[in-house]
Structure formats: structure tokens, C-alpha cells
Coordinates of C-alpha atoms and ligand atoms in Angstrom, one line a residue:
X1 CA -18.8 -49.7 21.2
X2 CA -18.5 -52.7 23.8
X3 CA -16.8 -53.1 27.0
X4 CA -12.7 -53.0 26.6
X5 CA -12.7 -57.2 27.2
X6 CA -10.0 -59.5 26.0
X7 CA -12.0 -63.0 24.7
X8 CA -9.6 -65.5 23.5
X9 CA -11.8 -66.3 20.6
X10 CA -10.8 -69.7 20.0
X11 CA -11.7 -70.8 23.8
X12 CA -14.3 -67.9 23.8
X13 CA -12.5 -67.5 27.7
X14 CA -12.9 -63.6 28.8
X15 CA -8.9 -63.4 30.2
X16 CA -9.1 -59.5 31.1
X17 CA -11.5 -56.3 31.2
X18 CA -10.5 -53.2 31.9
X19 CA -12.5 -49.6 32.5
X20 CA -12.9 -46.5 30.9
X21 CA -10.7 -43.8 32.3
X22 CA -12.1 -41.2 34.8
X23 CA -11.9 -37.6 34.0
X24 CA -8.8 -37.0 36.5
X25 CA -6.7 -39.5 34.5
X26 CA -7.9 -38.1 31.3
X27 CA -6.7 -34.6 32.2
X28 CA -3.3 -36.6 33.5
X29 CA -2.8 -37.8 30.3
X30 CA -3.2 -34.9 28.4
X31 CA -0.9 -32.8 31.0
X32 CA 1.8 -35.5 31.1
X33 CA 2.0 -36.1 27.0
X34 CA 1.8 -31.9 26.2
X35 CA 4.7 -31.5 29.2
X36 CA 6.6 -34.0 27.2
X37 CA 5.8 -32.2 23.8
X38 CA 7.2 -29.2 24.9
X39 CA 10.5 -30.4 26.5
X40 CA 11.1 -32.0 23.1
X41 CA 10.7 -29.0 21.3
X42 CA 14.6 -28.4 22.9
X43 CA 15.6 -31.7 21.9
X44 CA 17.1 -33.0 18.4
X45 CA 15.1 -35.7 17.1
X46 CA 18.1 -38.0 16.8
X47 CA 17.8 -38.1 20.7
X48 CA 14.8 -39.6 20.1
X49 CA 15.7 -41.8 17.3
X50 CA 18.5 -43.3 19.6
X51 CA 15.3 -43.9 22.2
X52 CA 13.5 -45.4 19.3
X53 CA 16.5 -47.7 18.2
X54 CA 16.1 -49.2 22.0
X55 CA 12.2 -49.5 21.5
X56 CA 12.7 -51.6 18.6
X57 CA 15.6 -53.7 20.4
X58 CA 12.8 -53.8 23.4
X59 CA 10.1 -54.7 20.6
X60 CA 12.4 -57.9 19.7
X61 CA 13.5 -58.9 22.8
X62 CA 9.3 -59.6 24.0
X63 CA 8.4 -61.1 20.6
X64 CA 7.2 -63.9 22.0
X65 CA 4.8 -62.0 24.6
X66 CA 3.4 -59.8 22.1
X67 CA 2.8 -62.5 19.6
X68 CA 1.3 -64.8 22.1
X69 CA -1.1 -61.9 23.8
X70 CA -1.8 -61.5 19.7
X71 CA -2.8 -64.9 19.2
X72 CA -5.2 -64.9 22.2
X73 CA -6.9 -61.7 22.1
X74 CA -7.7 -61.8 18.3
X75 CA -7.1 -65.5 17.2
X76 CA -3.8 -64.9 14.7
X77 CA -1.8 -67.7 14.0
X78 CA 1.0 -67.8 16.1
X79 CA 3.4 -67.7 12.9
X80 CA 1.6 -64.6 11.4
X81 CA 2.1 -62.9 14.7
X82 CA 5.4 -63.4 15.1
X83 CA 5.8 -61.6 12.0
X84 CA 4.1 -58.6 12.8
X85 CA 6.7 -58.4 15.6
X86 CA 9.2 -58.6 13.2
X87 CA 7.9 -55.9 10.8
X88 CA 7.3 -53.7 14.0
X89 CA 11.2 -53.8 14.5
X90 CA 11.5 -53.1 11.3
X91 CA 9.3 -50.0 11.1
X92 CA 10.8 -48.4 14.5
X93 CA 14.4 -49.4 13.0
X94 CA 13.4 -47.3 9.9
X95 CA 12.6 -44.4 11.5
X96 CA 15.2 -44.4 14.0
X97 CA 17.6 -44.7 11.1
X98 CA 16.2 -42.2 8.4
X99 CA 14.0 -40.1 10.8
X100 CA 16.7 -37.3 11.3
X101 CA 17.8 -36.5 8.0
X102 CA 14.5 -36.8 6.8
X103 CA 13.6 -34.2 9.3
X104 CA 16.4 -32.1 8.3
X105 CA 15.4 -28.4 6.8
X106 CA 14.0 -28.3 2.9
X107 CA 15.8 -25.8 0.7
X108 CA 13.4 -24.0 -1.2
X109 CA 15.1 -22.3 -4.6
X110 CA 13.8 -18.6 -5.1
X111 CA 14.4 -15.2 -6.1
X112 CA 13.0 -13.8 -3.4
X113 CA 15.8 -14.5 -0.4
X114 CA 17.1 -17.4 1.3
X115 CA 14.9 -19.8 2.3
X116 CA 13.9 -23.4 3.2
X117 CA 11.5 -25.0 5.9
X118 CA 11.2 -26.7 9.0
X119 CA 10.0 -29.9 9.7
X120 CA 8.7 -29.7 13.4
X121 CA 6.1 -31.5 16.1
X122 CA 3.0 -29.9 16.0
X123 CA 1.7 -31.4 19.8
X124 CA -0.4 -34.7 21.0
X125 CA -1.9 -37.0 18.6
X126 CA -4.5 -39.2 18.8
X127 CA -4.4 -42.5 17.5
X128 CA -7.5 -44.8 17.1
X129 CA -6.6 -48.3 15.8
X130 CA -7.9 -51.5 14.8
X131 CA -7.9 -55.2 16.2
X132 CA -6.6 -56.8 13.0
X133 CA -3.2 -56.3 14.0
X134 CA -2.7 -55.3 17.3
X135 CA 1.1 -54.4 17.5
X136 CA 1.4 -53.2 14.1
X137 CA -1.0 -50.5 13.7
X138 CA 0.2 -49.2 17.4
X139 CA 3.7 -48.7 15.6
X140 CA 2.6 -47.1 12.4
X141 CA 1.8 -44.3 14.0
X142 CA 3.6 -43.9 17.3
X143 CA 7.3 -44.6 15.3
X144 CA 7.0 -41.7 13.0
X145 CA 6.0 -39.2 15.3
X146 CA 7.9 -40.5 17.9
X147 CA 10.8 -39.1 16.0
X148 CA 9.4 -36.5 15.1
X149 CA 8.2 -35.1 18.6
X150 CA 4.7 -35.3 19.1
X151 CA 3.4 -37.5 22.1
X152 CA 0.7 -40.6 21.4
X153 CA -2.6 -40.8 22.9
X154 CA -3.7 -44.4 22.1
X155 CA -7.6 -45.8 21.8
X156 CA -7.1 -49.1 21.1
X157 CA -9.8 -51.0 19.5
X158 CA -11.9 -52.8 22.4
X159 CA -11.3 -56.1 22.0
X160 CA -7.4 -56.0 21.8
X161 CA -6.7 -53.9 25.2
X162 CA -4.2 -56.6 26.7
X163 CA -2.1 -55.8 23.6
X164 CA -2.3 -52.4 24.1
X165 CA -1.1 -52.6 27.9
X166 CA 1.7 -54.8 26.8
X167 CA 2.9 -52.7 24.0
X168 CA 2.9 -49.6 26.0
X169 CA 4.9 -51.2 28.9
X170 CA 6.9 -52.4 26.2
X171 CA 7.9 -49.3 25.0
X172 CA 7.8 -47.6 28.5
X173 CA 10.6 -50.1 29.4
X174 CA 13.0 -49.8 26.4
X175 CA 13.4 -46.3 28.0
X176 CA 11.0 -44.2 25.9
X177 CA 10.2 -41.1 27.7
X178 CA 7.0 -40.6 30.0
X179 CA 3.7 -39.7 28.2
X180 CA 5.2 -40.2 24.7
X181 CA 2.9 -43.6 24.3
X182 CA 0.1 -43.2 26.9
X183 CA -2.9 -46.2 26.6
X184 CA -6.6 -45.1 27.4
X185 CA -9.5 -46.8 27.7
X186 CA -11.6 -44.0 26.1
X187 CA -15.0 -44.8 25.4
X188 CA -16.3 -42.7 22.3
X189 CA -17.6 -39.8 24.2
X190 CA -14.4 -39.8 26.0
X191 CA -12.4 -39.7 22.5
X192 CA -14.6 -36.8 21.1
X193 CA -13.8 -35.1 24.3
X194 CA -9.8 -35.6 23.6
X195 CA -9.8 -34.6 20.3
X196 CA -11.4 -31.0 21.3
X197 CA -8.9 -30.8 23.7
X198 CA -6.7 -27.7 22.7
X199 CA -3.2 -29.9 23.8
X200 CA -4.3 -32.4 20.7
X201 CA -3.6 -31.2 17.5
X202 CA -4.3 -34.1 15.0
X203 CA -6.3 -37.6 15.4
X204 CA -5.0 -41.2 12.9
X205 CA -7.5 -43.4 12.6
X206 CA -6.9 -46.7 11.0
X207 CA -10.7 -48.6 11.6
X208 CA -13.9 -48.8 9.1
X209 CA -15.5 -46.4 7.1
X210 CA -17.9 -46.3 10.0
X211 CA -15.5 -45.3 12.1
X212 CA -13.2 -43.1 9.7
X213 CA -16.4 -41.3 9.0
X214 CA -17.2 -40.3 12.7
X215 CA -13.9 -39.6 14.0
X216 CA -13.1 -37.4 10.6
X217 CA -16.6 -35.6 11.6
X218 CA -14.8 -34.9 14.5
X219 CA -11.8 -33.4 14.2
X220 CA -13.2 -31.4 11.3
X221 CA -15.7 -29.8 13.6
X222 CA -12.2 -28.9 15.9
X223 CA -10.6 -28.4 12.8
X224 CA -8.0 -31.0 13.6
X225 CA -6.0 -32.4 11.2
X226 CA -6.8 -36.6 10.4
X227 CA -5.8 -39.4 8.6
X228 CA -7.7 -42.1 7.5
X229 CA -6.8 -45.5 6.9
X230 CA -10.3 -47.3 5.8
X231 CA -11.7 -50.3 4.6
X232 CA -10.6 -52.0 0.9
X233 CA -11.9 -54.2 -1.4
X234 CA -8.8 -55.2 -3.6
X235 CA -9.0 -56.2 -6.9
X236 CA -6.6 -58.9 -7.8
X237 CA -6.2 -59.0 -11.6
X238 CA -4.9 -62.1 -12.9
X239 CA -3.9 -61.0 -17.0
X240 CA -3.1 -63.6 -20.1
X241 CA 0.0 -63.6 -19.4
X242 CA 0.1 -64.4 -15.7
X243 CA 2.8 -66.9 -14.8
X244 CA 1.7 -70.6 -13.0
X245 CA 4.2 -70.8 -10.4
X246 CA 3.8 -66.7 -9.4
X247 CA 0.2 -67.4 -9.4
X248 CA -0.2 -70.3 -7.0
X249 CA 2.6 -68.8 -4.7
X250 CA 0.5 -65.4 -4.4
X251 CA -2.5 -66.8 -4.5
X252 CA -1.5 -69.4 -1.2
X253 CA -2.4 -66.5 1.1
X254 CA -3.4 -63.3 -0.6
X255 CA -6.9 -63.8 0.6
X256 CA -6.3 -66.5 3.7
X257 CA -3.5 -64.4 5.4
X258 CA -4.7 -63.1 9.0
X259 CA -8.0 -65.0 8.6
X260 CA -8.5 -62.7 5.5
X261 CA -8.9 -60.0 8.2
X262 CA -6.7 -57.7 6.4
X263 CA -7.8 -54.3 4.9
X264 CA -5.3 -54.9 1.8
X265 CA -6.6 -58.5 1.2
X266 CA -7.1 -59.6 -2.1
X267 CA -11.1 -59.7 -1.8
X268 CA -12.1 -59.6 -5.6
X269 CA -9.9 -62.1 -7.7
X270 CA -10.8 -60.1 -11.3
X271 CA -9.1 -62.9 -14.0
X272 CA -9.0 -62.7 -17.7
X273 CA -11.1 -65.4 -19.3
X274 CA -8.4 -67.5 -20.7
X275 CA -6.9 -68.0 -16.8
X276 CA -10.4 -68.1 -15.1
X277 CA -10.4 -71.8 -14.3
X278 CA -7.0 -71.8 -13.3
X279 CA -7.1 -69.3 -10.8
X280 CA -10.5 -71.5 -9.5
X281 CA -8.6 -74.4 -9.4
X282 CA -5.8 -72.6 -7.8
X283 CA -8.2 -71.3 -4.9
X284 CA -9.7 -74.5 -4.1
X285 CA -6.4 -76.2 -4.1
X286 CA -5.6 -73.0 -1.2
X287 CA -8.8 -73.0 0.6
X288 CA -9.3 -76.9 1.0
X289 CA -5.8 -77.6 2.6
X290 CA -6.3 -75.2 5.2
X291 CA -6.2 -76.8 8.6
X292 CA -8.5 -75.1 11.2
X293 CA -7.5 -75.5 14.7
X294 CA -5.7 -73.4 17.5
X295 CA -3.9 -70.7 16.0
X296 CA -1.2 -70.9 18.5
X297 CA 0.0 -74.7 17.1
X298 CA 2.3 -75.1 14.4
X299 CA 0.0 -77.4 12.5
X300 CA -2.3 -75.0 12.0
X301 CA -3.3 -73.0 9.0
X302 CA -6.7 -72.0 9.4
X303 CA -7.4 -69.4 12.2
X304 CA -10.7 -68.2 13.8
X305 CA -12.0 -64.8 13.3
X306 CA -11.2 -62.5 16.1
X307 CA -14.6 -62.9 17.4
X308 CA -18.5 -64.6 16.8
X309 CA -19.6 -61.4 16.3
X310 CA -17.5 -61.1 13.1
X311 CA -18.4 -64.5 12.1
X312 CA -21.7 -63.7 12.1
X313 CA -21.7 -61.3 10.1
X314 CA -19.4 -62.7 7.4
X315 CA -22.1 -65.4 7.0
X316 CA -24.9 -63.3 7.2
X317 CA -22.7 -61.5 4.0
X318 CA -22.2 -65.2 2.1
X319 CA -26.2 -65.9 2.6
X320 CA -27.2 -62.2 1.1
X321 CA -24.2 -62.3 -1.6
X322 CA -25.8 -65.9 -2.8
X323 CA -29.5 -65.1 -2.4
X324 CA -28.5 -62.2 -4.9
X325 CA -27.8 -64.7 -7.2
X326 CA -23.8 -65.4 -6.6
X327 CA -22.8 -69.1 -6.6
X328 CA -20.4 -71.0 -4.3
X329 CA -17.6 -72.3 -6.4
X330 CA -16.5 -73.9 -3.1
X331 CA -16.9 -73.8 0.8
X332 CA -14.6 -75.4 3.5
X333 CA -16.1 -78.0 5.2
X334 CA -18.1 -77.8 8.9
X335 CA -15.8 -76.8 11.5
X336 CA -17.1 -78.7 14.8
X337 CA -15.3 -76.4 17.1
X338 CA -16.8 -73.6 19.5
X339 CA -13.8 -71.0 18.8
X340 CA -15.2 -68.0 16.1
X341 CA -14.4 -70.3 13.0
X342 CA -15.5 -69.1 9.6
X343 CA -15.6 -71.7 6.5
X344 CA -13.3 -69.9 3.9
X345 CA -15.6 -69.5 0.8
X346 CA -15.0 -69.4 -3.2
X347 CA -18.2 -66.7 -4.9
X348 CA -18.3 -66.6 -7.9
X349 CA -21.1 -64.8 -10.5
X350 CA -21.6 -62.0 -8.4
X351 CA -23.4 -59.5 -10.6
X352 CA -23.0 -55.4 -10.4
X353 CA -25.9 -55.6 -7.8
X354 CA -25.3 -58.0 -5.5
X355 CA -25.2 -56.6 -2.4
X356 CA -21.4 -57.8 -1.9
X357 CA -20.5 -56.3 -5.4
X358 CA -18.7 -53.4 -3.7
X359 CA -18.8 -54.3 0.2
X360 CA -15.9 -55.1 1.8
X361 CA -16.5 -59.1 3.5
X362 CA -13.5 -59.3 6.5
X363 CA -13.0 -63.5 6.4
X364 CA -11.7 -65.6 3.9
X365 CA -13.7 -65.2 0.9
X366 CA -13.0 -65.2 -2.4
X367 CA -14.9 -63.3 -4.8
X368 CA -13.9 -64.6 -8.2
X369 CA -14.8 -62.7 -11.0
X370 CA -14.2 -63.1 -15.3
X371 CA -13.6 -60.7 -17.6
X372 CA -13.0 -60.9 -21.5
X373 CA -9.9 -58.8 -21.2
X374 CA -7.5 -56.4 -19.8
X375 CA -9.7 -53.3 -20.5
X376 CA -12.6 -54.9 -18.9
X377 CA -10.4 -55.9 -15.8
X378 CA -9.5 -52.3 -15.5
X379 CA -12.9 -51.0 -15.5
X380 CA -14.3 -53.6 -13.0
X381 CA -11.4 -52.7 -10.9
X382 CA -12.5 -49.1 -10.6
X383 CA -15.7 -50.2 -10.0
X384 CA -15.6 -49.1 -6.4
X385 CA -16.2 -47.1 -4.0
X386 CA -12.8 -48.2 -2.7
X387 CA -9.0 -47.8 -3.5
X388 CA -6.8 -48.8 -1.2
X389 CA -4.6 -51.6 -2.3
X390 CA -4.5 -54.1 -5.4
X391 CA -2.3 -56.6 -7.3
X392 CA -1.3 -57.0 -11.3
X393 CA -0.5 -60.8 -12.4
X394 CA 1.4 -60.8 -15.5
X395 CA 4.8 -62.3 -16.8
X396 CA 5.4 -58.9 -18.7
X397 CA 6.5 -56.2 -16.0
X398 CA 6.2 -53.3 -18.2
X399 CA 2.3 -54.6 -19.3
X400 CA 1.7 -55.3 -15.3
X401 CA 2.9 -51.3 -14.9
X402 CA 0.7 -49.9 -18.0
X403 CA -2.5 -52.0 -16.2
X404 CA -1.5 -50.7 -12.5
X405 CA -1.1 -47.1 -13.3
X406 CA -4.6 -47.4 -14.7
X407 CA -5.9 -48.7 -11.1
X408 CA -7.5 -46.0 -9.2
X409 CA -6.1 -47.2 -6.3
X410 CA -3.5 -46.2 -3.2
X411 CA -1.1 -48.7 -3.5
X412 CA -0.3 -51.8 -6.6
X413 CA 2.1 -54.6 -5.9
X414 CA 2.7 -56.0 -9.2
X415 CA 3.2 -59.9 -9.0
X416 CA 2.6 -60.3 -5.5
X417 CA 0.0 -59.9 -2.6
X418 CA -0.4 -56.8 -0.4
X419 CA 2.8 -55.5 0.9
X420 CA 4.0 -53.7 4.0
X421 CA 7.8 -52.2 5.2
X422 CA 8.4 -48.9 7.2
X423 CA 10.3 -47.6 3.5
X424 CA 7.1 -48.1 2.0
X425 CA 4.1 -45.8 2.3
X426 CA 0.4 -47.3 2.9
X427 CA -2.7 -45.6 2.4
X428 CA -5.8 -45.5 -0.2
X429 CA -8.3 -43.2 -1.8
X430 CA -11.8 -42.9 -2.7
X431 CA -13.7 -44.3 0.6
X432 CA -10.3 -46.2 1.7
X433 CA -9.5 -42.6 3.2
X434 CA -6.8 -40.0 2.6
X435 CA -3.1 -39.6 4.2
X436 CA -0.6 -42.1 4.0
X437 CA 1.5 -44.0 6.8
X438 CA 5.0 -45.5 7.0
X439 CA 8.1 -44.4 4.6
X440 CA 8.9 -40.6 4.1
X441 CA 5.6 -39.4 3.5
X442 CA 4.0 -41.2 6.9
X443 CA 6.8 -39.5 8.9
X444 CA 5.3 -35.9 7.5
X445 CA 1.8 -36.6 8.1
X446 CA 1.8 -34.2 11.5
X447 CA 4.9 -32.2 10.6
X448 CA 4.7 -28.5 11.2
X449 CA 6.5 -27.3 7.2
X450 CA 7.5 -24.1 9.2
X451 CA 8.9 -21.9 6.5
X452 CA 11.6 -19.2 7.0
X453 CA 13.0 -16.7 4.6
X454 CA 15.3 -14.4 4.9
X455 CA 14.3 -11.5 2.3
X456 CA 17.9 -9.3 3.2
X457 CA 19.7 -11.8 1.3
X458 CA 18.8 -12.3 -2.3
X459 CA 22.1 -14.2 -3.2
X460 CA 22.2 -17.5 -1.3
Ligands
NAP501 P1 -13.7 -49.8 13.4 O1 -14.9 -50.4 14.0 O2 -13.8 -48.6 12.6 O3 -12.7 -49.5 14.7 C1 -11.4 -48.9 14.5 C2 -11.1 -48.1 15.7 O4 -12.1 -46.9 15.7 C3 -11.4 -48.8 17.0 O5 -10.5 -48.3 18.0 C4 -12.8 -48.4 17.3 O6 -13.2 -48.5 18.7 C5 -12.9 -46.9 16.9 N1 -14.2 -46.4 16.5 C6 -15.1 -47.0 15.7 N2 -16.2 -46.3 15.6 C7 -16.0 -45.2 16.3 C8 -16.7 -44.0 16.6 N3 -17.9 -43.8 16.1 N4 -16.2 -43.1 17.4 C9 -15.0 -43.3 18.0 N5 -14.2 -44.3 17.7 C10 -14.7 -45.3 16.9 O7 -12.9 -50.8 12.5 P2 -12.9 -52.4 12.7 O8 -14.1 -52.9 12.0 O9 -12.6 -52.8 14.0 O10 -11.6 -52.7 11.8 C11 -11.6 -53.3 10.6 C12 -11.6 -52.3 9.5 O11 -10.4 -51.6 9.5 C13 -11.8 -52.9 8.1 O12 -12.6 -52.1 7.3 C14 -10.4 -52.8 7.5 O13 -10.3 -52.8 6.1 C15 -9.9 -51.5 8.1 N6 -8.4 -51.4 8.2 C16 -7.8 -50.5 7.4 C17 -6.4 -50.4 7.4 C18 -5.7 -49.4 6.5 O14 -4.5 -49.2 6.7 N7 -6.4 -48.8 5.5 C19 -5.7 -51.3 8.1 C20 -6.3 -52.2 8.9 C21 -7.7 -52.3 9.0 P3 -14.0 -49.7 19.3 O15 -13.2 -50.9 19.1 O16 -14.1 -49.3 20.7 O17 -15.3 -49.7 18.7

């Protein structure tokens, strides 16, 4: 891990630095969110959901902050920004909304007595988050349990800490209680330290499957329960029947969207032979109209990657995917500008072991791959050690559902790009990780099902 710095990474200018926490404030922390835990176990959660109705009024009132911190800690176009806010005031709205009667006791139907269970806080949770989207993947995880009880500890990832200081006095000023969102600078010692802690009963971690696969270590050695929102590497599978005018508006961001710093981005374009040069076509027509420049002007459509470091090493992937033999179909011209600019790239011929077959490349590039047909999309599809998100291109809904249910995958949107909403879960399998955020089944993911029967009465 590197120092908590904020680097605008268009300018490259180092705006703000901040320090891990000492132990005293560590042990503050952990006091001040389990104090709060407690006192809401005597509180409904539609107290809470009122709170979190504020949060997201609070949420939409700063939109212009957050998005412009956004822009200039990790390099987001302005517009893609603003959005996030927007889907963040969404997501709290959601919750604040449902999260009560969702909450509400479970009957459960048996001949042994009256019975049902409760849906209750379990205590502090971790959360350990990524820079791709700074607001967002705060919200994912502190809306949900919000209303359901349990207090946030937040890691931020490194190089987004200004975001993480605004969100949290964000929040803190819309009124939410004290210690329900609290914002450390742990360094990874420090967050192995937390997670033992007896006051923390469960970690998220949204982040690589380097990181998933330390921080899972982790709270299985403290048997604490995780979730794990890892890496992708989407297929996008474009069948016969695809129509044009779905095509080329899916394809005019599903892989250039955030920089193609998305973990749902559609990184492997898997196309049926007869719509192969299309979809090429298509691409280039995509990737060559981007405009680079600063991501916080309206003219621009081509952003920076959130640092140099991951600009490096999305080249160093392009060399090693084409000295295993792929070809570039097409690369964006020279960008003369020192900001963390990456030249979105079109691969193509990349054989079962190429490097890059199955590793997931975080910048805009397309890996375009032919198959004969459906079958043989299907099977290429699966092909990986990944499953977290994917797409189905086709005219003929009820062929696009046969081909998705076939996808061994978390999530399908069926003529469209990667998806998100607070109604609608997220999450993968395979090496994408396990658990799911957002909708009813993100709100359960540290729920306490208590169950209570009553074995007296045999007649209710
Ligand atoms: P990352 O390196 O795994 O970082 C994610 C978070 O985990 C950061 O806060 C990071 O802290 C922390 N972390 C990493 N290694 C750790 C360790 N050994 N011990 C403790 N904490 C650790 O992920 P990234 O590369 O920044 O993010 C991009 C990845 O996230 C991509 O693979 C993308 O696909 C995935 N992602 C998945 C989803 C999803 O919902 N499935 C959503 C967005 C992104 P530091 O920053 O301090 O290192």
C-alpha cells in the first residue's frame, strides 16, 4: 500500500495527504461506532431510514463537491461523476424507502409451533473499497446497513482519501448519528488489527482479487463473516441476430465508460462470425472519436486513468497481450499530455494462452474475439476464471435469455451494458467473489436471521 495522497492525475498536483490513525483514535473509533450499535438495538430502523432519507437529500444538495473532488482525485469525467452522485441518491433513497418492511419479521410455515425470524444488526462492519468510484462504493455498503443498524468503519482505497473525508462529512451533516460512518486511514496492519477486534463482526471488500484474497484470509482466520466484490472480465456476446442501432448505442461506452476502469466493463467483446466486422467497425468508430483532455470540461470524452501507475501497467498488459501473438485492430493516437492518459486499444486474435486470455486489463481495451456460433460464444464465455457481470446482444429476447442463463456469471443485462440501481443486486462468482450488494439481498448481507418459535402453540 502507498501513502493516503490525493494526485489529481491529470495535473499529476499532490492536493492532500493524510496519516495513518494512531492506536488511541483506532480504539475511539471502535468505542464510538459499537456505543452507537448498541443504542440502536432500541431503535426501529425506520428512525434510521428517516436519517437515511436526509443523507440522500444531503448527498444531492453537495453533488457538485463530490463530483468535482471525484474528478480530481481519480480523473472521472465530470459528467460520469455527476452520475454517480445521482445513483448514490438513489441507492440511500431505496433503502430508506423499502429498508423497513424489508426488515420486517419472516413467517416461517411449520408444524412445529409458531414461528418466523428476525432480521437484526449484528455490530461494526468494516468496509474496504476501491478508487474506481469513490462515492459510490462508500454508499453500497454504508446505505444498507445503515438501516439496518450496524455502524461503518471505512478504509478507503489510498488514493481517493479527499473523497472519503467529504463523504463522511457529508453524511455527518445530513444528521446521521455519531460513529455510524467513521473514515480511517488504516494502513493494512492497522485493518487486520480492526477486523480481529471483537466489536467488528463482518468486513466488505469491494478491491482486486489481490486484495479480496487477503482481507478474506483475514476475517476467516477471526471467523468473520465477508463479502467480496472482485475483479471481472465480461464477456460481451454479440449473436446473429443482434440489432445495429442497439449495438452501436451499447457499444458507445460499454468498454470506454469511467476510463474503462469499471469491474463490470465489457472487457472481451465475444461476436458471432456473421457480426464480427461490424462490431470492429463499430469500436473504431467509438474509440477514434474519443476526445482526451481534462475530465472536468464538457468537451471531453476521453479521461486519464486514475494514476501513471495504472497506466503503466495497462501498457505493460497491451505489449505482453501482442508479443503473445494478439494484433491491434486499432490504437488511439499519441496523447501529448503529462496527465495518466492511456490510448484506448482494439486486440484482436488473442489465443487461449495469451497471457491476457483470462486477465482482467482496467483501461479502455477492447478484446475482440470470433466465434462460429452461439455454442461456441457460450463456451468462450465460461472460459474464465471470472463471473461477475456480462451482456447478450440479440433482437430475440427469449434467445438473449436461453444464451444468458447459460453464462456462468453473477449478473446478465440482456441488450445493454453493465447496469447498476439500489433495486438491483451486484455481485459475481467464481474469482469475482461471493455475496451480493444493493437490492433486498445486499440489505441481508450482515443481518442477524434470529429465529423464534414458539413450540406451546401448534395452531398459528
Ligand atoms: P485493490 O487494490 O484490491 O484495493 C481495494 C481496497 O482494498 C483498497 O482500499 C485497498 O487499499 C485495499 N487492499 C488491497 N490489498 C489489501 C491488503 N492486502 N490488505 C488490506 N487491504 C488491502 O483494488 P483496486 O485495484 O484498487 O481496484 C480495482 C479492482 O476492483 C478491479 O479488479 C475491479 O474489477 C474491482 N472492482 C470490483 C467491483 C465489484 O463490485 N465486483 C467494483 C469495483 C471494482 P489500498 O488502496 O490502501 O491499497
Amino acid at each position: 500500500m502507498s501513502k493516503y495522497e490525493s494526485i489529481n492525475p491529470y495535473t499529476n498536483e499532490t492536493f492532500a495527504s493524510f496519516s495513518n490513525p494512531t492506536e488511541d483514535q483506532i480504539e475511539d473509533a471502535l468505542n464510538l461506532a459499537d456505543a452507537l450499535y448498541h443504542k440502536w438495538q432500541h431503535e426501529s430502523p425506520q428512525t434510521r431510514a428517516t436519517q437515511l432519507e436526509a443523507i440522500s437529500a444531503g448527498l444531492a444538495a453537495h453533488k457538485e463537491a463530490l463530483a468535482m473532488m471525484m474528478t480530481n482525485e481519480m480523473g472521472k469525467l465530470l459528467s460520469e461523476a455527476r452520475e454517480e452522485v445521482d445513483i448514490c441518491v438513489e441507492i440511500c433513497h431505496y433503502y430508506a424507502v423499502n429498508g423497513p418492511k424489508l426488515l420486517e419479521p419472516t413467517p416461517l410455515p411449520t408444524s412445529l409451533g409458531h414461528a418466523y425470524y428476525l432480521k437484526q444488526a449484528t455490530g461494526v462492519i468494516l468496509a474496504c473499497e476501491p478508487w474506481n468510484f469513490p462515492l459510490y462504493q462508500i454508499i453500497r455498503v454504508f446505505a444498507p446497513n445503515f438501516v439496518v443498524g450496524n455502524p461503518m468503519i471505512l478504509k478507503h482505497a489510498h488514493n481517493v482519501p479527499s473523497s472519503a473525508a467529504l463523504t463522511a462529512k457529508i453524511i455527518k451533516q445530513a444528521g446521521a448519528p455519531e460513529g455510524s460512518l467513521i473514515n480511517l486511514y488504516l494502513s493494512y496492519s492497522q485493518l487486520e488489527q480492526v477486523m480481529a477486534d471483537k466489536r467488528v463482526q463482518g468486513v466488505a471488500l469491494t478491491g482486486s482479487e489481490r486484495g479480496g484474497t487477503s482481507v478474506a484470509q483475514e476475517a476467516g482466520k477471526n471467523l468473520k463473516k465477508s463479502t467480496m466484490e472482485l475483479g471481472g472480465n465480461d464477456a460481451f456476446i454479440v449473436l446473429d441476430d443482434a440489432d445495429t442501432t442497439v449495438l452501436e448505442n451499447v457499444l458507445a461506452d460499454a468498454r470506454t465508460y469511467n476510463a474503462g476502469q469499471v469491474c463490470t466493463s465489457s472487457k472481451r467483446m465475444i461476436v458471432v462470425e456473421s457480426q464480427y466486422e461490424h462490431v470492429l467497425k463499430i469500436l473504431k468508430q467509438v474509440f477514434s472519436h474519443l476526445v482526451a483532455g481534462d475530465p472536468a470540461a464538457a468537451g471531453t470524452s476521453l479521461a486519464p486513468l486514475n494514476s501513471q501507475e495504472a497506466t503503466d501497467k495497462a501498457i505493460k498488459q497491451v505489449k505482453s497481450a501482442t508479443e503473445a501473438g494478439a494484433k491491434v485492430y486499432y490504437q488511439y493516437p499519441e496523447i501529448k499530455h503529462p496527465g495518466a492518459f492511456f490510448r484506448p486499444t482494439i486486440l484482436t486474435n488473442i489465443a487461449a494462452d495469451n497471457p491476457m486470455f483470462d486477465t482482467e486489463i482496467f483501461a479502455p481495451v477492447a478484446e475482440v474475439f470470433c466465434v462460429k456460433d452461439e455454442y461456441e460464444a457460450i463456451k468462450l464465455a465460461n472460459q474464465s476464471n471470472y463471473g461477475l457481470g456480462s451482456s447478450v446482444i440479440s433482437a430475440d429476447i427469449k434467445h438473449a435469455e436461453t444464451v444468458a442463463a447459460k453464462i456462468e456469471t453473477g449478473m446478465t443485462v440482456i441488450n445493454g451494458r453493465w447496469i447498476t440501481a439500489g433495486e438491483i443486486p451486484f455481485g459475481g462468482v467464481k474469482r469475482s467473489g461471493y455475496g451480493r450488494e444493493l437490492s433486498p439481498l445486499g440489505l441481508m448481507a450482515f443481518v442477524n436471521e434470529h429465529l423464534v418459535i414458539d413450540v406451546t402453540d401448534q395452531n398459528r
